[in-house]
mmCIF file of C-alpha atoms in Angstrom:
data_model
loop_
_atom_site.group_PDB
_atom_site.id
_atom_site.type_symbol
_atom_site.label_atom_id
_atom_site.label_comp_id
_atom_site.label_asym_id
_atom_site.label_seq_id
_atom_site.Cartn_x
_atom_site.Cartn_y
_atom_site.Cartn_z
ATOM 1 C CA MET A 20 -19.683 -38.506 34.295
ATOM 2 C CA SER A 21 -17.813 -41.255 31.838
ATOM 3 C CA PHE A 22 -19.292 -44.455 33.271
ATOM 4 C CA THR A 23 -20.303 -47.748 31.817
ATOM 5 C CA PHE A 24 -23.345 -49.326 33.834
ATOM 6 C CA GLY A 25 -24.637 -52.978 34.031
ATOM 7 C CA GLY A 26 -21.256 -53.783 31.868
ATOM 8 C CA LYS A 27 -22.743 -52.662 28.487
ATOM 9 C CA TYR A 28 -24.529 -49.269 28.789
ATOM 10 C CA LYS A 29 -22.467 -46.346 28.211
ATOM 11 C CA LEU A 30 -23.519 -43.266 29.932
ATOM 12 C CA GLU A 31 -23.685 -40.006 27.488
ATOM 13 C CA GLU A 32 -25.682 -36.692 27.815
ATOM 14 C CA GLU A 33 -27.815 -35.525 30.513
ATOM 15 C CA ILE A 34 -31.613 -35.191 29.514
ATOM 16 C CA ALA A 35 -33.340 -34.313 32.668
ATOM 17 C CA ILE A 36 -32.978 -33.670 36.554
ATOM 18 C CA GLY A 37 -35.955 -34.745 38.941
ATOM 19 C CA GLY A 38 -36.720 -35.254 42.471
ATOM 20 C CA CYS A 39 -36.060 -38.997 42.220
ATOM 21 C CA GLY A 40 -32.550 -38.742 40.288
ATOM 22 C CA THR A 41 -30.936 -37.346 37.046
ATOM 23 C CA VAL A 42 -31.779 -39.015 33.713
ATOM 24 C CA PHE A 43 -29.091 -39.478 31.085
ATOM 25 C CA LEU A 44 -29.038 -40.769 27.606
ATOM 26 C CA GLY A 45 -27.188 -43.744 27.292
ATOM 27 C CA VAL A 46 -26.116 -46.400 24.739
ATOM 28 C CA HIS A 47 -25.688 -50.345 24.627
ATOM 29 C CA THR A 48 -21.955 -50.238 23.868
ATOM 30 C CA ILE A 49 -22.195 -53.304 21.556
ATOM 31 C CA ALA A 50 -25.881 -53.018 19.907
ATOM 32 C CA GLY A 51 -25.699 -49.208 19.638
ATOM 33 C CA LYS A 52 -29.362 -49.029 21.234
ATOM 34 C CA GLU A 53 -30.044 -45.901 22.977
ATOM 35 C CA VAL A 54 -31.515 -45.935 26.456
ATOM 36 C CA ALA A 55 -32.226 -43.778 29.559
ATOM 37 C CA ILE A 56 -30.187 -44.469 32.402
ATOM 38 C CA LYS A 57 -31.323 -42.693 35.824
ATOM 39 C CA VAL A 58 -29.221 -42.022 38.493
ATOM 40 C CA GLU A 59 -29.059 -41.300 41.984
ATOM 41 C CA PRO A 60 -26.324 -41.328 44.799
ATOM 42 C CA ALA A 61 -26.560 -44.300 46.747
ATOM 43 C CA VAL A 62 -26.286 -42.506 50.207
ATOM 44 C CA ALA A 63 -29.947 -42.313 51.416
ATOM 45 C CA LYS A 64 -30.947 -45.279 53.486
ATOM 46 C CA HIS A 65 -34.459 -45.241 51.635
ATOM 47 C CA SER A 66 -33.609 -45.189 47.922
ATOM 48 C CA LEU A 67 -36.664 -43.949 45.670
ATOM 49 C CA LEU A 68 -34.704 -45.258 42.556
ATOM 50 C CA LYS A 69 -34.892 -48.819 44.097
ATOM 51 C CA GLN A 70 -38.384 -48.359 44.905
ATOM 52 C CA GLU A 71 -39.150 -47.177 41.364
ATOM 53 C CA SER A 72 -37.033 -50.069 39.867
ATOM 54 C CA LYS A 73 -39.323 -52.496 41.715
ATOM 55 C CA ILE A 74 -42.650 -50.802 40.307
ATOM 56 C CA TYR A 75 -41.167 -50.940 37.019
ATOM 57 C CA LYS A 76 -40.585 -54.773 37.268
ATOM 58 C CA THR A 77 -44.218 -55.252 38.830
ATOM 59 C CA LEU A 78 -45.656 -53.529 35.653
ATOM 60 C CA VAL A 79 -43.416 -54.812 33.131
ATOM 61 C CA GLY A 80 -45.122 -56.010 29.914
ATOM 62 C CA ALA A 81 -48.222 -53.776 30.085
ATOM 63 C CA PRO A 82 -48.920 -51.339 27.194
ATOM 64 C CA GLY A 83 -47.721 -47.748 27.812
ATOM 65 C CA VAL A 84 -45.009 -48.839 30.415
ATOM 66 C CA PRO A 85 -41.324 -48.721 29.559
ATOM 67 C CA TRP A 86 -39.207 -51.942 29.791
ATOM 68 C CA ILE A 87 -36.620 -52.212 32.475
ATOM 69 C CA LEU A 88 -33.286 -53.346 31.180
ATOM 70 C CA TRP A 89 -31.042 -53.083 34.154
ATOM 71 C CA SER A 90 -31.126 -51.733 37.810
ATOM 72 C CA GLY A 91 -28.619 -52.168 40.575
ATOM 73 C CA LYS A 92 -26.031 -50.311 42.766
ATOM 74 C CA GLN A 93 -22.784 -49.507 40.984
ATOM 75 C CA GLY A 94 -19.891 -47.962 42.685
ATOM 76 C CA ASP A 95 -21.654 -44.513 44.623
ATOM 77 C CA TYR A 96 -24.627 -44.783 42.693
ATOM 78 C CA ASN A 97 -28.304 -46.458 42.311
ATOM 79 C CA VAL A 98 -28.898 -46.891 38.704
ATOM 80 C CA MET A 99 -31.990 -47.852 36.741
ATOM 81 C CA ILE A 100 -31.840 -48.232 32.691
ATOM 82 C CA ILE A 101 -35.015 -48.262 30.906
ATOM 83 C CA ASP A 102 -36.191 -48.093 27.054
ATOM 84 C CA LEU A 103 -35.371 -44.460 25.768
ATOM 85 C CA LEU A 104 -38.899 -43.256 24.488
ATOM 86 C CA GLY A 105 -39.963 -40.194 22.621
ATOM 87 C CA PRO A 106 -40.616 -36.279 23.956
ATOM 88 C CA SER A 107 -43.016 -35.743 26.740
ATOM 89 C CA LEU A 108 -46.384 -34.297 26.499
ATOM 90 C CA GLU A 109 -44.979 -31.205 28.079
ATOM 91 C CA ASP A 110 -42.474 -31.009 25.530
ATOM 92 C CA LEU A 111 -44.747 -31.742 22.752
ATOM 93 C CA PHE A 112 -47.463 -28.749 24.236
ATOM 94 C CA LYS A 113 -44.488 -26.531 24.091
ATOM 95 C CA MET A 114 -43.872 -27.474 20.764
ATOM 96 C CA CYS A 115 -47.497 -26.992 19.685
ATOM 97 C CA ASN A 116 -47.372 -23.385 21.094
ATOM 98 C CA ARG A 117 -48.849 -24.433 24.456
ATOM 99 C CA HIS A 118 -52.399 -25.590 22.988
ATOM 100 C CA PHE A 119 -53.923 -28.903 21.791
ATOM 101 C CA SER A 120 -56.737 -29.081 19.899
ATOM 102 C CA LEU A 121 -59.922 -30.852 21.255
ATOM 103 C CA LYS A 122 -58.924 -33.874 19.131
ATOM 104 C CA THR A 123 -55.463 -34.464 20.336
ATOM 105 C CA VAL A 124 -56.972 -33.816 24.116
ATOM 106 C CA LEU A 125 -59.432 -36.301 23.556
ATOM 107 C CA LEU A 126 -57.127 -38.928 21.938
ATOM 108 C CA LEU A 127 -54.807 -38.505 24.693
ATOM 109 C CA ALA A 128 -57.472 -38.557 27.382
ATOM 110 C CA ASP A 129 -58.589 -42.093 26.111
ATOM 111 C CA GLN A 130 -55.089 -43.331 26.778
ATOM 112 C CA LEU A 131 -54.139 -41.464 29.964
ATOM 113 C CA LEU A 132 -57.398 -43.147 31.771
ATOM 114 C CA SER A 133 -56.200 -46.416 30.700
ATOM 115 C CA ARG A 134 -52.635 -46.063 32.012
ATOM 116 C CA ILE A 135 -54.077 -44.751 35.123
ATOM 117 C CA GLU A 136 -56.547 -47.455 35.547
ATOM 118 C CA TYR A 137 -53.782 -50.194 34.825
ATOM 119 C CA LEU A 138 -51.518 -48.606 37.602
ATOM 120 C CA HIS A 139 -54.574 -48.507 40.088
ATOM 121 C CA SER A 140 -55.492 -52.359 39.040
ATOM 122 C CA ARG A 141 -52.222 -52.977 40.358
ATOM 123 C CA ASP A 142 -52.891 -51.315 43.829
ATOM 124 C CA LEU A 143 -50.647 -48.190 43.014
ATOM 125 C CA VAL A 144 -51.250 -44.517 42.867
ATOM 126 C CA HIS A 145 -48.988 -42.541 41.098
ATOM 127 C CA ARG A 146 -49.201 -39.401 42.995
ATOM 128 C CA ASP A 147 -47.416 -37.042 40.315
ATOM 129 C CA ILE A 148 -49.492 -37.061 37.450
ATOM 130 C CA LYS A 149 -48.416 -34.350 35.185
ATOM 131 C CA PRO A 150 -47.342 -33.805 31.308
ATOM 132 C CA ALA A 151 -43.982 -34.310 32.093
ATOM 133 C CA ASN A 152 -44.607 -37.585 33.468
ATOM 134 C CA PHE A 153 -46.180 -39.171 30.225
ATOM 135 C CA VAL A 154 -43.819 -39.694 27.149
ATOM 136 C CA MET A 155 -44.638 -40.976 23.650
ATOM 137 C CA GLY A 156 -43.577 -43.806 22.035
ATOM 138 C CA THR A 157 -41.080 -44.405 19.217
ATOM 139 C CA ASN A 158 -40.951 -45.962 15.588
ATOM 140 C CA ASN A 159 -44.148 -48.337 15.409
ATOM 141 C CA SER A 160 -45.093 -47.087 18.604
ATOM 142 C CA ALA A 161 -44.909 -43.422 18.165
ATOM 143 C CA HIS A 162 -48.653 -43.214 18.973
ATOM 144 C CA LEU A 163 -48.710 -44.934 22.363
ATOM 145 C CA VAL A 164 -48.817 -42.738 25.288
ATOM 146 C CA ASN A 165 -46.260 -44.205 28.070
ATOM 147 C CA VAL A 166 -46.349 -43.365 32.150
ATOM 148 C CA ILE A 167 -43.229 -42.797 33.594
ATOM 149 C CA ASP A 168 -41.399 -41.738 36.820
ATOM 150 C CA PHE A 169 -42.787 -43.886 39.748
ATOM 151 C CA GLY A 170 -40.491 -42.575 42.414
ATOM 152 C CA LEU A 171 -43.412 -41.210 44.430
ATOM 153 C CA ALA A 172 -45.929 -44.064 43.492
ATOM 154 C CA LYS A 173 -47.407 -45.729 46.592
ATOM 155 C CA LYS A 174 -49.525 -48.723 47.297
ATOM 156 C CA TYR A 175 -53.283 -47.684 48.368
ATOM 157 C CA ARG A 176 -53.970 -51.326 49.491
ATOM 158 C CA ASP A 177 -52.231 -53.287 52.238
ATOM 159 C CA PRO A 178 -50.545 -56.128 50.308
ATOM 160 C CA ARG A 179 -51.245 -58.497 53.148
ATOM 161 C CA THR A 180 -54.809 -57.774 53.989
ATOM 162 C CA THR A 181 -55.651 -56.226 50.414
ATOM 163 C CA LEU A 182 -57.720 -53.478 52.544
ATOM 164 C CA HIS A 183 -57.597 -50.102 51.493
ATOM 165 C CA ILE A 184 -54.973 -47.906 53.262
ATOM 166 C CA PRO A 185 -56.886 -45.905 56.236
ATOM 167 C CA TYR A 186 -58.031 -41.938 55.788
ATOM 168 C CA LYS A 187 -55.361 -39.824 57.421
ATOM 169 C CA GLN A 188 -54.395 -35.787 57.368
ATOM 170 C CA ASP A 189 -51.610 -34.111 58.600
ATOM 171 C CA ASP A 190 -50.743 -30.237 58.518
ATOM 172 C CA HIS A 191 -48.035 -30.855 55.756
ATOM 173 C CA HIS A 192 -48.876 -30.420 52.119
ATOM 174 C CA GLY A 193 -48.607 -33.526 49.972
ATOM 175 C CA VAL A 194 -46.342 -35.142 47.529
ATOM 176 C CA GLY A 195 -46.296 -34.549 43.835
ATOM 177 C CA THR A 196 -46.159 -31.286 41.758
ATOM 178 C CA SER A 197 -48.250 -28.364 43.119
ATOM 179 C CA LEU A 198 -49.276 -27.035 39.736
ATOM 180 C CA PHE A 199 -51.432 -30.501 39.068
ATOM 181 C CA ALA A 200 -51.755 -31.777 42.686
ATOM 182 C CA SER A 201 -55.632 -32.330 43.949
ATOM 183 C CA ILE A 202 -56.836 -30.074 46.373
ATOM 184 C CA ASN A 203 -57.004 -32.841 48.876
ATOM 185 C CA THR A 204 -53.080 -33.464 48.378
ATOM 186 C CA HIS A 205 -52.810 -29.811 49.272
ATOM 187 C CA LEU A 206 -54.588 -30.218 52.309
ATOM 188 C CA GLY A 207 -52.511 -33.055 53.476
ATOM 189 C CA ILE A 208 -54.827 -35.783 53.113
ATOM 190 C CA GLU A 209 -53.331 -39.363 52.053
ATOM 191 C CA SER A 210 -53.487 -39.774 48.403
ATOM 192 C CA SER A 211 -55.825 -42.410 46.751
ATOM 193 C CA ARG A 212 -57.308 -43.135 43.333
ATOM 194 C CA ARG A 213 -59.404 -39.894 43.131
ATOM 195 C CA ASP A 214 -56.334 -37.782 43.137
ATOM 196 C CA ASP A 215 -54.747 -39.100 40.257
ATOM 197 C CA LEU A 216 -58.168 -38.512 38.384
ATOM 198 C CA GLU A 217 -58.175 -34.812 39.663
ATOM 199 C CA SER A 218 -54.503 -34.325 38.663
ATOM 200 C CA LEU A 219 -55.500 -35.660 35.219
ATOM 201 C CA ALA A 220 -58.486 -33.259 34.943
ATOM 202 C CA TYR A 221 -56.143 -30.431 35.423
ATOM 203 C CA MET A 222 -53.935 -31.807 33.072
ATOM 204 C CA LEU A 223 -56.612 -32.045 30.164
ATOM 205 C CA ILE A 224 -58.009 -28.454 31.221
ATOM 206 C CA TYR A 225 -54.289 -27.124 30.744
ATOM 207 C CA PHE A 226 -53.803 -28.804 27.318
ATOM 208 C CA LEU A 227 -57.108 -27.176 26.289
ATOM 209 C CA ARG A 228 -56.737 -23.567 27.564
ATOM 210 C CA GLY A 229 -52.904 -23.477 27.343
ATOM 211 C CA TYR A 230 -52.715 -22.471 30.896
ATOM 212 C CA LEU A 231 -54.020 -22.876 34.503
ATOM 213 C CA PRO A 232 -54.848 -19.913 36.434
ATOM 214 C CA TRP A 233 -52.345 -20.822 39.167
ATOM 215 C CA ARG A 234 -49.747 -21.519 36.931
ATOM 216 C CA LYS A 235 -47.485 -18.542 37.661
ATOM 217 C CA LEU A 236 -48.346 -18.205 41.450
ATOM 218 C CA LYS A 237 -45.269 -18.368 43.936
ATOM 219 C CA GLY A 238 -44.519 -17.728 47.500
ATOM 220 C CA GLU A 239 -41.310 -16.910 49.282
ATOM 221 C CA THR A 240 -41.045 -20.759 50.440
ATOM 222 C CA THR A 241 -42.050 -24.150 48.724
ATOM 223 C CA ALA A 242 -44.796 -24.518 51.552
ATOM 224 C CA GLU A 243 -45.994 -21.005 50.785
ATOM 225 C CA THR A 244 -46.356 -21.713 47.174
ATOM 226 C CA TRP A 245 -48.304 -24.609 47.790
ATOM 227 C CA ASN A 246 -50.452 -22.828 49.936
ATOM 228 C CA VAL A 247 -51.253 -20.180 47.360
ATOM 229 C CA ILE A 248 -51.741 -22.359 44.503
ATOM 230 C CA ARG A 249 -54.023 -24.211 47.005
ATOM 231 C CA ASP A 250 -56.058 -21.122 47.485
ATOM 232 C CA SER A 251 -56.319 -20.345 44.115
ATOM 233 C CA LYS A 252 -57.868 -23.771 43.311
ATOM 234 C CA LEU A 253 -60.345 -23.245 45.786
ATOM 235 C CA GLU A 254 -61.445 -19.994 44.387
ATOM 236 C CA CYS A 255 -61.418 -21.375 40.914
ATOM 237 C CA GLU A 256 -63.590 -24.458 41.108
ATOM 238 C CA ASN A 257 -66.674 -23.349 39.739
ATOM 239 C CA LEU A 258 -65.000 -21.172 37.168
ATOM 240 C CA LEU A 259 -62.277 -23.545 35.941
ATOM 241 C CA THR A 260 -64.050 -25.493 33.091
ATOM 242 C CA VAL A 261 -66.161 -22.328 31.737
ATOM 243 C CA GLY A 262 -66.103 -22.099 28.221
ATOM 244 C CA LEU A 263 -64.931 -25.803 27.776
ATOM 245 C CA PRO A 264 -67.213 -28.677 26.436
ATOM 246 C CA GLN A 265 -69.322 -29.678 29.233
ATOM 247 C CA GLU A 266 -67.553 -33.195 29.447
ATOM 248 C CA PHE A 267 -64.969 -31.591 30.925
ATOM 249 C CA ASP A 268 -66.689 -30.126 33.726
ATOM 250 C CA ILE A 269 -68.502 -33.807 34.344
ATOM 251 C CA PHE A 270 -65.043 -35.239 34.504
ATOM 252 C CA TYR A 271 -63.558 -32.446 36.894
ATOM 253 C CA LYS A 272 -66.457 -32.519 39.055
ATOM 254 C CA TYR A 273 -66.714 -36.335 39.085
ATOM 255 C CA ALA A 274 -62.979 -36.638 40.096
ATOM 256 C CA ARG A 275 -63.695 -33.816 43.213
ATOM 257 C CA GLY A 276 -66.739 -35.730 44.088
ATOM 258 C CA LEU A 277 -65.243 -39.102 44.591
ATOM 259 C CA GLU A 278 -64.682 -40.627 48.367
ATOM 260 C CA PHE A 279 -61.253 -41.448 49.593
ATOM 261 C CA ASP A 280 -61.949 -45.302 48.926
ATOM 262 C CA ASN A 281 -64.146 -45.005 45.825
ATOM 263 C CA LEU A 282 -63.233 -47.080 42.998
ATOM 264 C CA PRO A 283 -63.385 -44.738 39.786
ATOM 265 C CA ASP A 284 -65.616 -45.529 36.809
ATOM 266 C CA TYR A 285 -62.873 -45.548 34.135
ATOM 267 C CA GLN A 286 -64.736 -46.801 31.312
ATOM 268 C CA GLY A 287 -67.583 -44.612 32.079
ATOM 269 C CA LEU A 288 -65.157 -41.479 31.818
ATOM 270 C CA ARG A 289 -63.817 -42.966 28.383
ATOM 271 C CA ASP A 290 -67.119 -43.234 27.142
ATOM 272 C CA LEU A 291 -67.699 -39.584 28.210
ATOM 273 C CA PHE A 292 -65.032 -38.320 26.144
ATOM 274 C CA LYS A 293 -65.793 -40.686 23.301
ATOM 275 C CA GLY A 294 -69.099 -39.320 23.285
ATOM 276 C CA LEU A 295 -67.689 -35.943 23.011
ATOM 277 C CA ALA A 296 -65.548 -36.954 20.107
ATOM 278 C CA LYS A 297 -68.627 -38.403 18.209
ATOM 279 C CA LYS A 298 -70.424 -35.093 18.493
ATOM 280 C CA HIS A 299 -67.456 -33.676 16.584
ATOM 281 C CA SER A 300 -66.888 -36.507 14.040
ATOM 282 C CA ILE A 301 -63.134 -37.010 15.748
ATOM 283 C CA GLU A 302 -61.804 -40.239 14.672
ATOM 284 C CA TYR A 303 -59.394 -42.116 17.137
ATOM 285 C CA ASP A 304 -56.927 -42.407 14.378
ATOM 286 C CA PHE A 305 -53.634 -41.300 16.413
ATOM 287 C CA VAL A 306 -53.165 -38.207 14.236
ATOM 288 C CA TYR A 307 -51.940 -35.831 16.977
ATOM 289 C CA ASP A 308 -51.352 -31.973 16.564
ATOM 290 C CA TRP A 309 -47.657 -32.781 16.230
ATOM 291 C CA THR A 310 -48.166 -35.311 13.575
ATOM 292 C CA LEU A 311 -50.478 -33.237 11.213
ATOM 293 C CA GLY A 312 -49.139 -29.870 9.789
ATOM 294 C CA LYS A 313 -46.333 -29.532 12.485
ATOM 295 C CA GLN A 314 -43.708 -31.308 10.362
ATOM 296 C CA LYS A 315 -41.587 -28.251 10.393
ATOM 297 C CA HIS A 316 -41.751 -28.136 14.296
ATOM 298 C CA ARG A 317 -41.167 -31.793 14.753
ATOM 299 C CA LYS A 318 -38.056 -31.570 12.302
ATOM 300 C CA ARG A 319 -36.611 -28.689 14.159
ATOM 301 C CA PHE A 320 -37.417 -30.951 17.440
ATOM 302 C CA CYS A 321 -35.728 -33.888 16.311
ATOM 303 C CA GLU A 322 -32.760 -31.921 15.093
ATOM 304 C CA ALA A 323 -32.232 -30.338 18.135
ATOM 305 C CA CYS A 324 -32.252 -33.776 19.836
ATOM 306 C CA ASN A 325 -29.704 -35.110 17.337
ATOM 307 C CA ALA A 326 -27.400 -32.127 17.702
ATOM 308 C CA ARG A 327 -27.503 -32.603 21.449
ATOM 309 C CA ARG A 328 -26.583 -36.216 21.070
ATOM 310 C CA ALA A 329 -23.992 -35.555 18.560
ATOM 311 C CA ARG A 330 -22.138 -33.055 20.851
ATOM 312 C CA ALA A 331 -22.042 -35.726 23.733
ATOM 313 C CA ARG A 332 -20.791 -38.405 21.694
ATOM 314 C CA SER A 333 -17.898 -36.028 20.619
ATOM 315 C CA CYS A 334 -16.651 -35.296 24.334
#
C-alpha cells in the first residue's frame, strides 16, 4: 500500500499482523521520525482498533505506554499511529536462543508487574498478556519495558457504579492467546485481574525454562487446540515450576489462588522477586542478556531491521 495518513505519516513496510490489525513501519514526511502505523479495514460495526485508540489515550503519559500520535478513519481504513519502539520480548527471547538468565527474568518481572498494576489501576484488564505484547524502548529508554496491543483489553469495573463486573461463565473458551491464557480463561470464565497475573506467571516460566509443556500442542480446530492446551495446563499444575526457584512457584500458586474480584498484592510480588535477586546478588542495573555478551546477536538483529527498512524505502 502507498498511503499517507494524518496528512504527514507515510506508510512503509509491514511489521506484523495481529488479530486487531496490521502494523506497518511509517515515517513522518517532514521530520523523518519513524512510527508504527496500525491499520484495519473500516468494515465492522465494532472496531477493535478504535477501542484500542481510546485506551491508549486514557493511558497516555504513563511509564511504559507508547504515545499515540494520531488516530482516525481515512478512506477505507481505521488507523492508529504510535511511537515506534524496539523489539518485543518474544523477538529478544528468540535472539537469546530461547532462554533468559535468572537476572534478566527478574529485571523484566519487576517492570512487567508494574505495567500490569498500572493497567489494573485504570480499571482495565489486558486479556492478552504474552511476550509479543511487551516491547523495549529505544535510545535513552532502551531499558524500559512497554506494554502494547490493547485490542482485547476490557474494563473490569462498571464505569458508572465503579463496581466490579459480575462473575460469569459460558461454554466457549476465552480471549487472548492459548499458550499464555489462564486456566479460568480456558474454562470460559470472565477475565479479571487474576488472569493477567497467571498469564504473566506462564511468561516468566517460559523465559526461564525456554518452553512450556503445551507449546507445540495443536488440535484440528482452534477450539480443540484451546481444549488440549487447557488439559495440559491442568495436568502440569503441580509440576510446572519443579526445578525453578521457589519464588516462581509461590507466584504461580498465588495467581491461581486469587478469587475473581481479589485485588492482587503487586508490591508484595515485586518484593518476592527482589528477595530472590538479593539472594543471588543480582543488581537491578538494566543490563539484560541481550545487552551483555550479546553484541554480535544484537548487531545482526539491527542490521536485519535496517535492511528491511531500506528495501521498503526503495520500492
